[in-house]
GROMACS .gro file of C-alpha atoms in nm:
model
  160
    1MET     CA    1   1.758   5.981   7.242
    2SER     CA    2   1.976   6.222   7.049
    3ALA     CA    3   2.285   6.149   6.847
    4ALA     CA    4   2.622   6.207   7.004
    5ILE     CA    5   2.759   6.513   6.833
    6THR     CA    6   3.083   6.370   6.705
    7PRO     CA    7   3.287   6.535   6.431
    8ALA     CA    8   3.155   6.267   6.192
    9VAL     CA    9   2.791   6.336   6.282
   10LYS     CA   10   2.846   6.711   6.250
   11ALA     CA   11   3.015   6.679   5.910
   12GLU     CA   12   2.749   6.444   5.778
   13GLN     CA   13   2.472   6.670   5.910
   14THR     CA   14   2.619   6.959   5.712
   15ARG     CA   15   2.617   6.742   5.400
   16LEU     CA   16   2.261   6.624   5.468
   17ASP     CA   17   2.144   6.983   5.518
   18GLY     CA   18   2.284   7.068   5.175
   19LEU     CA   19   2.108   6.772   5.016
   20TYR     CA   20   1.774   6.867   5.168
   21ALA     CA   21   1.823   7.229   5.059
   22ARG     CA   22   1.871   7.102   4.704
   23VAL     CA   23   1.559   6.881   4.731
   24ASP     CA   24   1.362   7.184   4.855
   25ARG     CA   25   1.484   7.392   4.558
   26LEU     CA   26   1.397   7.114   4.313
   27ARG     CA   27   1.051   7.080   4.467
   28ASP     CA   28   0.994   7.457   4.448
   29GLU     CA   29   1.105   7.463   4.084
   30ALA     CA   30   0.874   7.173   3.997
   31ALA     CA   31   0.582   7.341   4.176
   32GLU     CA   32   0.647   7.664   3.988
   33ARG     CA   33   0.657   7.482   3.653
   34LEU     CA   34   0.343   7.289   3.745
   35GLY     CA   35   0.164   7.617   3.810
   36GLU     CA   36   0.289   7.764   3.482
   37ALA     CA   37   0.175   7.457   3.289
   38GLY     CA   38  -0.166   7.464   3.455
   39ARG     CA   39  -0.219   7.830   3.366
   40ARG     CA   40  -0.110   7.790   3.005
   41GLN     CA   41  -0.390   7.857   2.758
   42VAL     CA   42  -0.426   7.593   2.489
   43GLU     CA   43  -0.585   7.627   2.149
   44ASN     CA   44  -0.588   7.272   2.017
   45ASP     CA   45  -0.570   6.908   2.118
   46GLN     CA   46  -0.194   6.884   2.066
   47GLU     CA   47  -0.127   7.177   2.300
   48ARG     CA   48  -0.372   7.032   2.554
   49SER     CA   49  -0.198   6.696   2.539
   50GLN     CA   50   0.142   6.859   2.583
   51ARG     CA   51   0.018   7.065   2.879
   52ASP     CA   52  -0.135   6.756   3.040
   53ALA     CA   53   0.189   6.561   2.994
   54GLU     CA   54   0.391   6.843   3.152
   55THR     CA   55   0.145   6.868   3.439
   56LEU     CA   56   0.174   6.494   3.503
   57LEU     CA   57   0.554   6.510   3.485
   58TYR     CA   58   0.576   6.788   3.746
   59ARG     CA   59   0.318   6.623   3.975
   60ARG     CA   60   0.519   6.302   3.969
   61ARG     CA   61   0.842   6.492   4.033
   62ILE     CA   62   0.689   6.665   4.336
   63ALA     CA   63   0.552   6.333   4.466
   64LEU     CA   64   0.897   6.174   4.431
   65LEU     CA   65   1.065   6.460   4.616
   66ASP     CA   66   0.801   6.442   4.890
   67ALA     CA   67   0.849   6.064   4.919
   68VAL     CA   68   1.222   6.094   4.994
   69GLU     CA   69   1.171   6.332   5.284
   70GLU     CA   70   1.246   6.044   5.521
   71GLY     CA   71   1.571   5.859   5.457
   72LEU     CA   72   1.700   6.071   5.170
   73CYS     CA   73   2.067   5.978   5.223
   74PHE     CA   74   2.180   5.663   5.401
   75GLY     CA   75   2.535   5.588   5.302
   76ARG     CA   76   2.877   5.703   5.194
   77LEU     CA   77   3.170   5.529   5.031
   78ASP     CA   78   3.528   5.640   5.078
   79TYR     CA   79   3.776   5.500   4.831
   80ALA     CA   80   4.126   5.361   4.872
   81ASP     CA   81   4.237   5.616   4.612
   82ALA     CA   82   4.222   5.936   4.819
   83ALA     CA   83   4.195   6.140   4.498
   84GLU     CA   84   3.852   5.987   4.436
   85ALA     CA   85   3.580   6.191   4.606
   86PRO     CA   86   3.349   6.015   4.853
   87MET     CA   87   3.020   5.895   4.706
   88TYR     CA   88   2.693   5.950   4.893
   89LEU     CA   89   2.405   5.710   4.833
   90GLY     CA   90   2.037   5.764   4.880
   91ARG     CA   91   1.686   5.694   4.765
   92ILE     CA   92   1.722   5.913   4.455
   93GLY     CA   93   2.000   6.071   4.255
   94ILE     CA   94   2.053   6.446   4.292
   95HIS     CA   95   2.274   6.681   4.092
   96ALA     CA   96   2.383   7.034   4.173
   97GLU     CA   97   2.278   7.311   3.937
   98GLY     CA   98   2.616   7.283   3.768
   99GLY     CA   99   2.571   6.911   3.710
  100GLU     CA  100   2.790   6.774   3.991
  101GLN     CA  101   2.653   6.449   4.134
  102LEU     CA  102   2.555   6.517   4.496
  103LEU     CA  103   2.370   6.195   4.571
  104VAL     CA  104   2.374   5.863   4.384
  105ASP     CA  105   2.057   5.654   4.357
  106TRP     CA  106   2.123   5.326   4.538
  107ARG     CA  107   1.965   5.133   4.247
  108SER     CA  108   2.212   5.270   3.993
  109GLU     CA  109   2.517   5.088   3.862
  110ALA     CA  110   2.736   5.333   4.056
  111GLY     CA  111   2.555   5.239   4.378
  112ARG     CA  112   2.639   4.869   4.347
  113ARG     CA  113   2.976   4.908   4.517
  114PHE     CA  114   2.802   5.009   4.839
  115TYR     CA  115   2.641   4.666   4.860
  116LEU     CA  116   2.902   4.447   4.693
  117ALA     CA  117   3.226   4.563   4.856
  118THR     CA  118   3.351   4.337   5.136
  119ALA     CA  119   3.666   4.314   5.346
  120ALA     CA  120   3.766   4.010   5.138
  121SER     CA  121   3.699   4.196   4.815
  122PRO     CA  122   3.687   4.572   4.882
  123ALA     CA  123   3.671   4.671   4.513
  124GLY     CA  124   3.865   4.990   4.583
  125VAL     CA  125   3.640   5.088   4.875
  126ARG     CA  126   3.825   5.188   5.191
  127ARG     CA  127   3.523   5.257   5.411
  128ARG     CA  128   3.146   5.211   5.391
  129ARG     CA  129   2.961   5.452   5.617
  130HIS     CA  130   2.599   5.397   5.717
  131LEU     CA  131   2.409   5.715   5.800
  132HIS     CA  132   2.116   5.668   6.036
  133THR     CA  133   1.866   5.952   6.014
  134LYS     CA  134   1.533   6.054   6.156
  135GLY     CA  135   1.364   6.319   5.951
  136ARG     CA  136   1.632   6.561   5.843
  137ARG     CA  137   1.868   6.483   6.132
  138ILE     CA  138   2.165   6.247   6.150
  139ARG     CA  139   2.113   6.017   6.448
  140SER     CA  140   2.437   5.819   6.416
  141VAL     CA  141   2.703   5.698   6.176
  142ASN     CA  142   2.854   5.350   6.160
  143ASP     CA  143   3.171   5.279   5.967
  144GLU     CA  144   3.285   4.953   5.813
  145VAL     CA  145   3.652   4.963   5.720
  146LEU     CA  146   3.692   4.734   5.419
  147ASP     CA  147   4.047   4.801   5.300
  148LEU     CA  148   4.272   4.779   5.605
  149ASP     CA  149   4.588   4.861   5.407
  150ALA     CA  150   4.439   5.183   5.272
  151ALA     CA  151   4.294   5.266   5.614
  152ALA     CA  152   4.635   5.227   5.778
  153ASP     CA  153   4.782   5.467   5.523
  154SER     CA  154   4.515   5.728   5.593
  155ASP     CA  155   4.415   5.681   5.958
  156SER     CA  156   4.365   6.054   5.995
  157THR     CA  157   4.052   6.041   5.778
  158ILE     CA  158   3.885   5.745   5.948
  159GLY     CA  159   3.607   5.878   6.166
  160SER     CA  160   3.575   6.209   5.983
   0.00000   0.00000   0.00000
C-alpha cells in the first residue's frame, strides 16, 4: 500500500529527504574521520589513548546514524504564533552545517511540547503532525489540531 500523494505528504517527503541527506553527510564525515584516526601514527601512550578515544567516538557516531535509518523523523509541531518556525521531532537531533536546528531529539526539553500539548492546554501549539514512514518514505501524515482559535485564523496552512 502506498501513501496518497497529498500536498502534505509531498512537502514532508521533501523535508525528510533533506534530513536523510544530512544524516548521510554526517555519516560520511564520521567515516572519513574514523579512517584518518585509524591511520594516524602514534609515538607514545598518550597519543595512542587519544587515537583510541577518537576511534571509539567516530564508531559510536556511525552506529547512531545507522540506527536512525528507520524512523528518523516522526513528528512536527506548528505553533499558534505563525512567526515561530515549525519544529520537527525525531530519534536524534540534527543541525545544518550553519548550526540551524533541523531535527529536535524527542527526549530533549524542546521535544516535550510534542507530548504534553493537548486541546485543553495547547501550550502555544496549533497543530501536532504525526509522520508515518517506512524506510526513507513518508507513508502518511495525521494532524491533531490543538488550538482551534489559532487554526481558524490560519486555515490556509492546515493540511500543508
